[in-house]
GROMACS .gro file of C-alpha atoms in nm:
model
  332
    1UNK     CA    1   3.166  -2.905  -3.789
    2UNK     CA    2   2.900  -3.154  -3.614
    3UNK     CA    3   3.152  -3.210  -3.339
    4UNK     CA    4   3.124  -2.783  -3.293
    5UNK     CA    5   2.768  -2.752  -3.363
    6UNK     CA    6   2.701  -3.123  -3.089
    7UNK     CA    7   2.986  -2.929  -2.863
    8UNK     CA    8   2.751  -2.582  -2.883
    9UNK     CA    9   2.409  -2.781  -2.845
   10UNK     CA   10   2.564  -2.980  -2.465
   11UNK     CA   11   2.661  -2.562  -2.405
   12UNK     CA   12   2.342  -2.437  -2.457
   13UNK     CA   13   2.169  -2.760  -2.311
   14UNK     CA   14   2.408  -2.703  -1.940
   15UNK     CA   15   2.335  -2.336  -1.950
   16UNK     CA   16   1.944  -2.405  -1.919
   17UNK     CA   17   1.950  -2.633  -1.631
   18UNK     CA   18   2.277  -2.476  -1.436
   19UNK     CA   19   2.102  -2.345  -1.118
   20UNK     CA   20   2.399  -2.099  -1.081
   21UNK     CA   21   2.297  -1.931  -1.427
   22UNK     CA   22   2.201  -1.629  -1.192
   23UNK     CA   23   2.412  -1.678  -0.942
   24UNK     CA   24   2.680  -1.425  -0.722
   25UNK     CA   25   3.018  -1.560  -0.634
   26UNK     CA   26   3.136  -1.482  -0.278
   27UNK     CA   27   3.489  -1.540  -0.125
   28UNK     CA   28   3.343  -1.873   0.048
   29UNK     CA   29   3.087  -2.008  -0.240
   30UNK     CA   30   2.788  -1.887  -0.431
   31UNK     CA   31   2.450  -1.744  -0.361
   32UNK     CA   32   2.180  -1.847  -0.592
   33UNK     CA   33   1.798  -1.838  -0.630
   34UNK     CA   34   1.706  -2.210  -0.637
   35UNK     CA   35   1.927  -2.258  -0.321
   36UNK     CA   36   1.628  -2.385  -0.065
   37UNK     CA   37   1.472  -2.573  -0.412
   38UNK     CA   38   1.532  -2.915  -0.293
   39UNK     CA   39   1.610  -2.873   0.136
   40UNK     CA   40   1.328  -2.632   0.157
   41UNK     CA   41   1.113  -2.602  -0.182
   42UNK     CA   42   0.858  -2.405   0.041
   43UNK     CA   43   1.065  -2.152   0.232
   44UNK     CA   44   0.983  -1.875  -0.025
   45UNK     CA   45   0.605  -1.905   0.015
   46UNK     CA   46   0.631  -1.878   0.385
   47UNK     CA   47   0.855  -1.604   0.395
   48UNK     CA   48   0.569  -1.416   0.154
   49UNK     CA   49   0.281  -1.549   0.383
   50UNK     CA   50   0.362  -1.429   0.723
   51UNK     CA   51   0.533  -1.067   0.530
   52UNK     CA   52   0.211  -1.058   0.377
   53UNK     CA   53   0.000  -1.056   0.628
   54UNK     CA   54   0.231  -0.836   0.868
   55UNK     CA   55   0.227  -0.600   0.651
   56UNK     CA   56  -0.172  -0.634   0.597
   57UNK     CA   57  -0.200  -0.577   0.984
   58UNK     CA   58   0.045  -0.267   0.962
   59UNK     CA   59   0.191  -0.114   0.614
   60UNK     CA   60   0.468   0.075   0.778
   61UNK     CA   61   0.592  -0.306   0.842
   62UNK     CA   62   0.705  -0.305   0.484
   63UNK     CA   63   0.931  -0.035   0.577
   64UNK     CA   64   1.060  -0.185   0.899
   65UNK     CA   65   1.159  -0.506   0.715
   66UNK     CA   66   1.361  -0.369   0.436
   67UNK     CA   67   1.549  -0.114   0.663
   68UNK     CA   68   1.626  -0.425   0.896
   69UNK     CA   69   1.779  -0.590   0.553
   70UNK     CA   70   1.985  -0.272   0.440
   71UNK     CA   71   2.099  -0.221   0.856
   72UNK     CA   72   2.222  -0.575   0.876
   73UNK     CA   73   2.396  -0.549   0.556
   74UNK     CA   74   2.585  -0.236   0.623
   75UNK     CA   75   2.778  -0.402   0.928
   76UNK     CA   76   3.006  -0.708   0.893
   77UNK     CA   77   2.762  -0.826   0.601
   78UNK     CA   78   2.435  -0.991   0.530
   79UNK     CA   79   2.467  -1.238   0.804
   80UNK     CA   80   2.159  -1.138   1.029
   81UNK     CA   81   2.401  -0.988   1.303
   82UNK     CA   82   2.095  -0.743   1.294
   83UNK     CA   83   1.905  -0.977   1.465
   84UNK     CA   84   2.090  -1.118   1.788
   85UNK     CA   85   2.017  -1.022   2.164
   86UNK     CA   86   2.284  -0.949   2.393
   87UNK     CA   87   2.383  -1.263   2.557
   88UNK     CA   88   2.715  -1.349   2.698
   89UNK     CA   89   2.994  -1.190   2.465
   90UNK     CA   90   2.770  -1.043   2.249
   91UNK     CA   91   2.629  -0.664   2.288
   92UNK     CA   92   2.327  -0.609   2.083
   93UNK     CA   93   2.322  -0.411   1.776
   94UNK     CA   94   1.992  -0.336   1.840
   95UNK     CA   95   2.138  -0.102   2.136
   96UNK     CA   96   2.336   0.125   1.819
   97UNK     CA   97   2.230   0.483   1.743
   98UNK     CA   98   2.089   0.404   1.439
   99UNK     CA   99   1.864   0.114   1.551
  100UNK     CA  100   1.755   0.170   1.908
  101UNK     CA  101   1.375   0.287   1.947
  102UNK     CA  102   1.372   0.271   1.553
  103UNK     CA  103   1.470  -0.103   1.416
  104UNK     CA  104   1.124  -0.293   1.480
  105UNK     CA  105   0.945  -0.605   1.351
  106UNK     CA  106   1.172  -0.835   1.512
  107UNK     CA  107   0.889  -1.080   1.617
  108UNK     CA  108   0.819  -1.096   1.256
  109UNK     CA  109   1.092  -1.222   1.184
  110UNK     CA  110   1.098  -1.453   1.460
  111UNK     CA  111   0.731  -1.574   1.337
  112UNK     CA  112   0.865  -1.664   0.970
  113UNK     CA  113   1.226  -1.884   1.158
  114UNK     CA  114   0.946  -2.081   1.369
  115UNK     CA  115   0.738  -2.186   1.051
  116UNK     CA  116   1.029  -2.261   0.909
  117UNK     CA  117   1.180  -2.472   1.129
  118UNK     CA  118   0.909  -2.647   1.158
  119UNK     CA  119   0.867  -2.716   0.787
  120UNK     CA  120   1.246  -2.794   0.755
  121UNK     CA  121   1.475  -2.765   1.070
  122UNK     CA  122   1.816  -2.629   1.082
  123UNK     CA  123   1.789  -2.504   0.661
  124UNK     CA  124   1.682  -2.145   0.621
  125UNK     CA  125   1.904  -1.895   0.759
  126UNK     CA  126   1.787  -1.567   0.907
  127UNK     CA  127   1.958  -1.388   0.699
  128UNK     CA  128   1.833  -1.524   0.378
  129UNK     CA  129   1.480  -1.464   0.531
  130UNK     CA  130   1.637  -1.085   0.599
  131UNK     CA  131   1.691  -1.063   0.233
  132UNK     CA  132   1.353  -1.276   0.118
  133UNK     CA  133   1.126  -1.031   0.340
  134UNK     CA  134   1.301  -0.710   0.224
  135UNK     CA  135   1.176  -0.840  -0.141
  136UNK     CA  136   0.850  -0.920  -0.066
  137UNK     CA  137   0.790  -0.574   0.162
  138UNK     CA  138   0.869  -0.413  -0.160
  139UNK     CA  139   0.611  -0.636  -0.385
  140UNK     CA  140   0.344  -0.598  -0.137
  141UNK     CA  141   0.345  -0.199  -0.150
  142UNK     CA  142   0.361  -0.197  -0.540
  143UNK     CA  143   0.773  -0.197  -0.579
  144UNK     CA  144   0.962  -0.430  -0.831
  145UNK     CA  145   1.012  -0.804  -0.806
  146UNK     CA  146   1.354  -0.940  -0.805
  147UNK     CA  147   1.508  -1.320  -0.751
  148UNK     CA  148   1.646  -1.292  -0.446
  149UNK     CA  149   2.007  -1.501  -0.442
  150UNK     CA  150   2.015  -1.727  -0.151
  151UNK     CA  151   2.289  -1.952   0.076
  152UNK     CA  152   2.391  -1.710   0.303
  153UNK     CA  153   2.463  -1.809   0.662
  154UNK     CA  154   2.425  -1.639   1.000
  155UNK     CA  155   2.704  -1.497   1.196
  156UNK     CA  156   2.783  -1.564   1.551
  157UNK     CA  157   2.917  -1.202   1.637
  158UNK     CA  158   2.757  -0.866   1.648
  159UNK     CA  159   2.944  -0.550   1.605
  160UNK     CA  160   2.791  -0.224   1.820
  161UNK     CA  161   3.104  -0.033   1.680
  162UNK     CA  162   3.059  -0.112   1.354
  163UNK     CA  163   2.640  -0.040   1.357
  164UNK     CA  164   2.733   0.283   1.498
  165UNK     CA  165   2.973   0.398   1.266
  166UNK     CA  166   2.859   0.279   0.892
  167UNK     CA  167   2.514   0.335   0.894
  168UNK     CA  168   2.482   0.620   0.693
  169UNK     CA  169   2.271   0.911   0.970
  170UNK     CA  170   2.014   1.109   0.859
  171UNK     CA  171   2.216   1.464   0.944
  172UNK     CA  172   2.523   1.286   0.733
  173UNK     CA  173   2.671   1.521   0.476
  174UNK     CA  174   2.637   1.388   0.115
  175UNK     CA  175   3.002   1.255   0.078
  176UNK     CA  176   2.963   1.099   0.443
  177UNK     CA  177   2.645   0.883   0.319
  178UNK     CA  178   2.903   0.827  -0.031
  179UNK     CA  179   3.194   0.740   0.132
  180UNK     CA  180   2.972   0.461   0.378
  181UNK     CA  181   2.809   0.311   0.096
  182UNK     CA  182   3.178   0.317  -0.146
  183UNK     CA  183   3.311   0.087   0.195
  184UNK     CA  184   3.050  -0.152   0.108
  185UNK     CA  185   3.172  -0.168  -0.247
  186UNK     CA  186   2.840   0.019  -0.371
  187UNK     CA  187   2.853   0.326  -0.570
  188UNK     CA  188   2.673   0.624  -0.642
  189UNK     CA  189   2.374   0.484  -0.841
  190UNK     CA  190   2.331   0.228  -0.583
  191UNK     CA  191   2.317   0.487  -0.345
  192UNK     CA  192   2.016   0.685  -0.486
  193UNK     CA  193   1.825   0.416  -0.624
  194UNK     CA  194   1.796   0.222  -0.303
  195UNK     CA  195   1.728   0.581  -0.094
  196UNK     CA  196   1.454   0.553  -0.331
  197UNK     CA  197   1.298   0.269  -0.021
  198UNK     CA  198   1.259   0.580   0.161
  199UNK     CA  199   0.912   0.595  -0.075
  200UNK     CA  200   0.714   0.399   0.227
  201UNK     CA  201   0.771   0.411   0.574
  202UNK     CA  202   0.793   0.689   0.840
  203UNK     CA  203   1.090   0.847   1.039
  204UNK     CA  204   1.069   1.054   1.390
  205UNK     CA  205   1.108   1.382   1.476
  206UNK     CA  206   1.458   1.367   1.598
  207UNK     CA  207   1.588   1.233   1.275
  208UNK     CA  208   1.516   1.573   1.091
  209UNK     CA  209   1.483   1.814   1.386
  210UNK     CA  210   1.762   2.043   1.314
  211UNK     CA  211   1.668   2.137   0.974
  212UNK     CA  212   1.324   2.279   1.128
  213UNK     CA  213   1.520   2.463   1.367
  214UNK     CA  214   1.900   2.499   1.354
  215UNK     CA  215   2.063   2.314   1.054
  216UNK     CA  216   2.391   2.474   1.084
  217UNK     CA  217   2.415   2.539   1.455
  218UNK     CA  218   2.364   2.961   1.422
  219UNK     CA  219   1.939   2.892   1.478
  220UNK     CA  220   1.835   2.915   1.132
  221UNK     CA  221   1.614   2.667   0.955
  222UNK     CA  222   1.738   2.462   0.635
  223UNK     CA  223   1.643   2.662   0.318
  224UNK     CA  224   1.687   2.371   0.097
  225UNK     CA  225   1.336   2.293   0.248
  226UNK     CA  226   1.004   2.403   0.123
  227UNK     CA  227   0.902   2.712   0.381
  228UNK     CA  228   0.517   2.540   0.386
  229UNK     CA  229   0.605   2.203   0.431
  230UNK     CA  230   0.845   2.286   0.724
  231UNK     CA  231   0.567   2.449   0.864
  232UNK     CA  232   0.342   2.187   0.889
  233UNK     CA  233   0.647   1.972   1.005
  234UNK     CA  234   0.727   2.202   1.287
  235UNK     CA  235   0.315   2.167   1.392
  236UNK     CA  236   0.416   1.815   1.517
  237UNK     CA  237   0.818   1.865   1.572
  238UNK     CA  238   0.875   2.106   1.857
  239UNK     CA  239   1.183   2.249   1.930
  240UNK     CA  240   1.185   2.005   2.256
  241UNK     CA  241   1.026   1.713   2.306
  242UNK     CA  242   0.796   1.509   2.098
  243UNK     CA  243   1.127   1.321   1.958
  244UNK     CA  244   0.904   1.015   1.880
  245UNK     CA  245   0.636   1.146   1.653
  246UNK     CA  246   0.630   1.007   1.302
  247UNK     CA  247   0.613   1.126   1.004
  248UNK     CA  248   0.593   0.995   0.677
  249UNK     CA  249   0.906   0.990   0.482
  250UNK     CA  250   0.684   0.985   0.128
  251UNK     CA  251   0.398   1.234   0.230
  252UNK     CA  252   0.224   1.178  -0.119
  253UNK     CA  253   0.229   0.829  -0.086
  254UNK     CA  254   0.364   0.665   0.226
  255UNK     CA  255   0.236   0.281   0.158
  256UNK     CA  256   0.275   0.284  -0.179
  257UNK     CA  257   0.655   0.200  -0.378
  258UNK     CA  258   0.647   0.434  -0.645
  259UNK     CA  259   0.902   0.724  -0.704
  260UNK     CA  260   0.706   1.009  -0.567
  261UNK     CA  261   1.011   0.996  -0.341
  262UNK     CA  262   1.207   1.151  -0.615
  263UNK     CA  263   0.937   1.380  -0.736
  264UNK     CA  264   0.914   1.532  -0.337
  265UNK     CA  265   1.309   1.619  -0.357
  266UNK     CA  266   1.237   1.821  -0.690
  267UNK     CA  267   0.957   2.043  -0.480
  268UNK     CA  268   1.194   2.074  -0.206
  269UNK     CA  269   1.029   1.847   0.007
  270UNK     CA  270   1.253   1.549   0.133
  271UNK     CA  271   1.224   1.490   0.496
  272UNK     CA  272   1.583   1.398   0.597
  273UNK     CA  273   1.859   1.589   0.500
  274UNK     CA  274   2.015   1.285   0.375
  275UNK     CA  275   1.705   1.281   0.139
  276UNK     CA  276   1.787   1.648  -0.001
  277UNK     CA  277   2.121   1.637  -0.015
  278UNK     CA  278   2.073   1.417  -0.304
  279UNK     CA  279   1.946   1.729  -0.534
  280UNK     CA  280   2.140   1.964  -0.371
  281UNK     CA  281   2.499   1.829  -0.304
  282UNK     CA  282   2.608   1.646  -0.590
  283UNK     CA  283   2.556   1.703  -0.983
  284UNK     CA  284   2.564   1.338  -1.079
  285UNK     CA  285   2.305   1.234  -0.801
  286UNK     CA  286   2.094   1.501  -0.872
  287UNK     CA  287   2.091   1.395  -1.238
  288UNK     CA  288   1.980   1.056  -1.126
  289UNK     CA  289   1.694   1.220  -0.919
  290UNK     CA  290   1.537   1.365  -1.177
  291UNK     CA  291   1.603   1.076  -1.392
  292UNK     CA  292   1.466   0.851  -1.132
  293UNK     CA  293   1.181   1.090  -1.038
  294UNK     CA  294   1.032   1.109  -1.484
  295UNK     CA  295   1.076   0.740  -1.500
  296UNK     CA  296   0.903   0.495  -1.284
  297UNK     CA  297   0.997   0.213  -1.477
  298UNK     CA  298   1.382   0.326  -1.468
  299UNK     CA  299   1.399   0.374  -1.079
  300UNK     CA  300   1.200   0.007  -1.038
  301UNK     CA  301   1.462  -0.137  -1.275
  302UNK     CA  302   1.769  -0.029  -1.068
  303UNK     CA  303   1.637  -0.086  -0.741
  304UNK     CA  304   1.633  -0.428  -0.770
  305UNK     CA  305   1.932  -0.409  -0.920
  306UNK     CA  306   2.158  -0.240  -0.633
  307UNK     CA  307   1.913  -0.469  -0.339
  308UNK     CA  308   2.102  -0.733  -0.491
  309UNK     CA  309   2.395  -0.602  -0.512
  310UNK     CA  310   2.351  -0.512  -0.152
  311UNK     CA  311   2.231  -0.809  -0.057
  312UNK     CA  312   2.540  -0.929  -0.191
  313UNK     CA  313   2.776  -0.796   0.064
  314UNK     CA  314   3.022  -0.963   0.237
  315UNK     CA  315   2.770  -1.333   0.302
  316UNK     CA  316   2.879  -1.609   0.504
  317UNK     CA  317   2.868  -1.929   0.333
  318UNK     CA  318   2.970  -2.321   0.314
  319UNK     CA  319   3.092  -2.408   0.657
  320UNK     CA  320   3.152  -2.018   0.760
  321UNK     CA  321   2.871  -1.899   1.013
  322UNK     CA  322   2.603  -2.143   1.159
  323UNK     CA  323   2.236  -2.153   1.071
  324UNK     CA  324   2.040  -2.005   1.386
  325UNK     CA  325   1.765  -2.237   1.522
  326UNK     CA  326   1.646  -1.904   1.704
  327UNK     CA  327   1.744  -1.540   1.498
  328UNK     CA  328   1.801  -1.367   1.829
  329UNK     CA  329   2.054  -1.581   1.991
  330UNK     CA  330   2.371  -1.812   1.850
  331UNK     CA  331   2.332  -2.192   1.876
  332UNK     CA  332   2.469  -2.382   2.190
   0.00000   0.00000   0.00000
C-alpha cells in the first residue's frame, strides 16, 4: 500500500510540472504553451504589445489578424505559408482569390518578427506569432482568452492552388464551406463557432453583391435577407462598381467580440451568404446558432476551443520547416 500511495504521489507530483500537460501531439512532435518559456520567456508579451497597439491605431486590425491565422491554416497547415512574397519558385498566396486586395496587416506582422529577433534571434516562428496574434486580436475586442499551443515551424513553400481552392468563399453553398472545413479534420461545431470571428471586422461589396441583386442568376435578390437591411446595403453596393466599399460584417457591434453575430442571423441579417446559410441550410447548425446566439458564455467557450483545434492543423515541427529570420521570404 505505501509503495501505491508513494507510486500515486511521484504521478501526481510529474503531472504538475509536465509542460506537455496541455499539450497537442502532431505527426513530427508536440505543440505546447510553455514552448518559448526558456528560449524566449518574453515572446508572448511582445506579440500582445505591438497587436495591442495595432489594433489601438485601427480596430478592424483585430479582424485582419485572425483571418490571416484561419487563411494560413486552411492551406498546407499552420506554417505561415500565408505570409511569403513571391520570390524565385515561390508564387505568392497573397495573389489567391480569397486574399488579394483583402488579406492585410502584413507589416504587422513583420513589426512583431523584428522585435523578436532582436530579443531572441532565429526562435519564434511566424507562424506561432500567426497563432499568438489571432489570440490576442480576440482579447483586445472583448473575445475569450485561450493558451495558445506553440512549436510550430515555418514552411518553405506556398501553395496558390491550394489558397484558391480550400478557403471556404463567401457565395459557397453550406455543404461546400462543410466539406472544406471536414478536409481540415474540423467538424460542424467548429465550423459555426469560429464563423462566430465574423463578430468584428468588415467585408466588401463584392463579397455579398449577388444576394443584393441576383443570388440565383434569374435577377432576383436573396429572400433569406432582411428587405430593410438590403436596402441600406444596396445604398453603398451598386449593381457596378464600388466593389471595394466596406461594410461591417457585425453591424450592431463591429469592434466588439460578442455573439451579436449570431443574434443578426436570427433577424435575417448576416452579410455573407456563407453567414446565413448557417440558419437556413442545415438543422444542426442552425440549432447551434441559436444556441450560440442565447449564450454568450457558450459561444466564448467553444471558440477557443475549435481556434485551437484549428490552430492545430497539420504544424511543422522538430527539424521539418525552418524558422524565418524575415516572414515574407525563406532563409538563404
Amino acid at each position: 500500500m505505501a509503495k501505491s500511495m508513494s507510486f500515486l504521489t511521484l504521478l501526481v507530483s510529474f503531472l504538475a510540472i509536465a509542460p506537455c500537460c496541455f499539450c497537442f501531439r502532431t505527426s513530427g512532435g508536440y505543440l505546447y504553451p510553455q514552448f518559448y518559456d526558456h528560449s524566449c520567456p518574453k515572446a508572448q508579451e511582445i506579440v500582445k504589445s505591438i497587436v495591442a497597439k495595432a489594433v489601438a491605431r485601427e480596430a478592424r486590425t483585430a479582424a485582419s489578424l485572425l483571418r490571416l491565422h484561419f487563411h494560413d491554416c486552411f492551406v498546407q497547415g499552420c506554417d505561415a505559408s500565408i505570409l511569403l512574397d513571391s520570390s524565385g519558385s515561390i508564387i505568392s498566396e497573397k495573389q489567391s482569390v480569397p486574399n488579394k486586395n483583402s488579406a492585410r496587416r502584413f507589416e504587422v506582422l513583420d513589426e512583431i518578427k523584428s522585435a523578436l529577433e532582436k530579443e531572441c534571434p532565429h526562435t519564434v516562428s511566424c507562424a506561432d506569432i500567426l497563432a499568438l496574434a489571432a489570440r490576442d486580436s480576440t482579447v483586445l475586442t472583448g473575445g475569450p482568452r485561450w493558451e495558445v499551443p506553440l512549436g510550430r515551424r515555418d514552411s518553405r513553400v506556398a501553395s496558390l492552388s491550394g489558397s484558391n481552392n480550400n478557403i471556404p468563399a463567401p457565395n459557397n453553398t453550406f455543404q461546400t464551406i462543410l466539406n472544406k472545413f471536414k478536409r481540415q479534420g474540423l467538424d460542424i461545431v467548429d465550423l459555426v463557432a469560429l464563423s462566430g470571428s465574423h463578430t468584428i471586422g468588415n467585408a466588401r461589396c463584392t463579397s455579398f453583391r449577388q444576394r443584393l441583386y441576383n443570388q440565383t442568376g434569374n435577377g432576383i435578390a436573396d429572400f433569406t435577407l432582411d428587405q430593410s437591411y438590403a436596402a441600406q446595403l444596396r445604398s453603398g453596393c451598386p449593381r457596378t462598381g464600388g466593389d471595394q466599399n466596406l461594410f461591417f460584417l457585425d453591424f450592431v457591434s463591429p469592434t466588439t467580440f460578442d455573439n451579436s453575430y449570431f443574434k443578426n442571423l436570427l433577424a435575417s441579417k448576416g452579410l455573407l451568404n456563407s453567414d446565413q446559410v448557417l440558419l437556413t441550410k442545415n438543422e444542426a447548425s442552425a440549432d447551434l446558432v441559436k444556441k450560440y446566439a442565447e449564450n454568450n458564455e457558450l459561444f466564448f467557450d467553444q471558440f477557443a476551443k475549435s481556434m485551437i483545434k484549428m490552430g492545430n492543423i497539420s504544424p511543422l515541427t522538430v527539424s521539418s520547416g525552418e524558422i524565418r529570420k524575415n516572414c515574407r521570404k525563406i532563409n538563404s
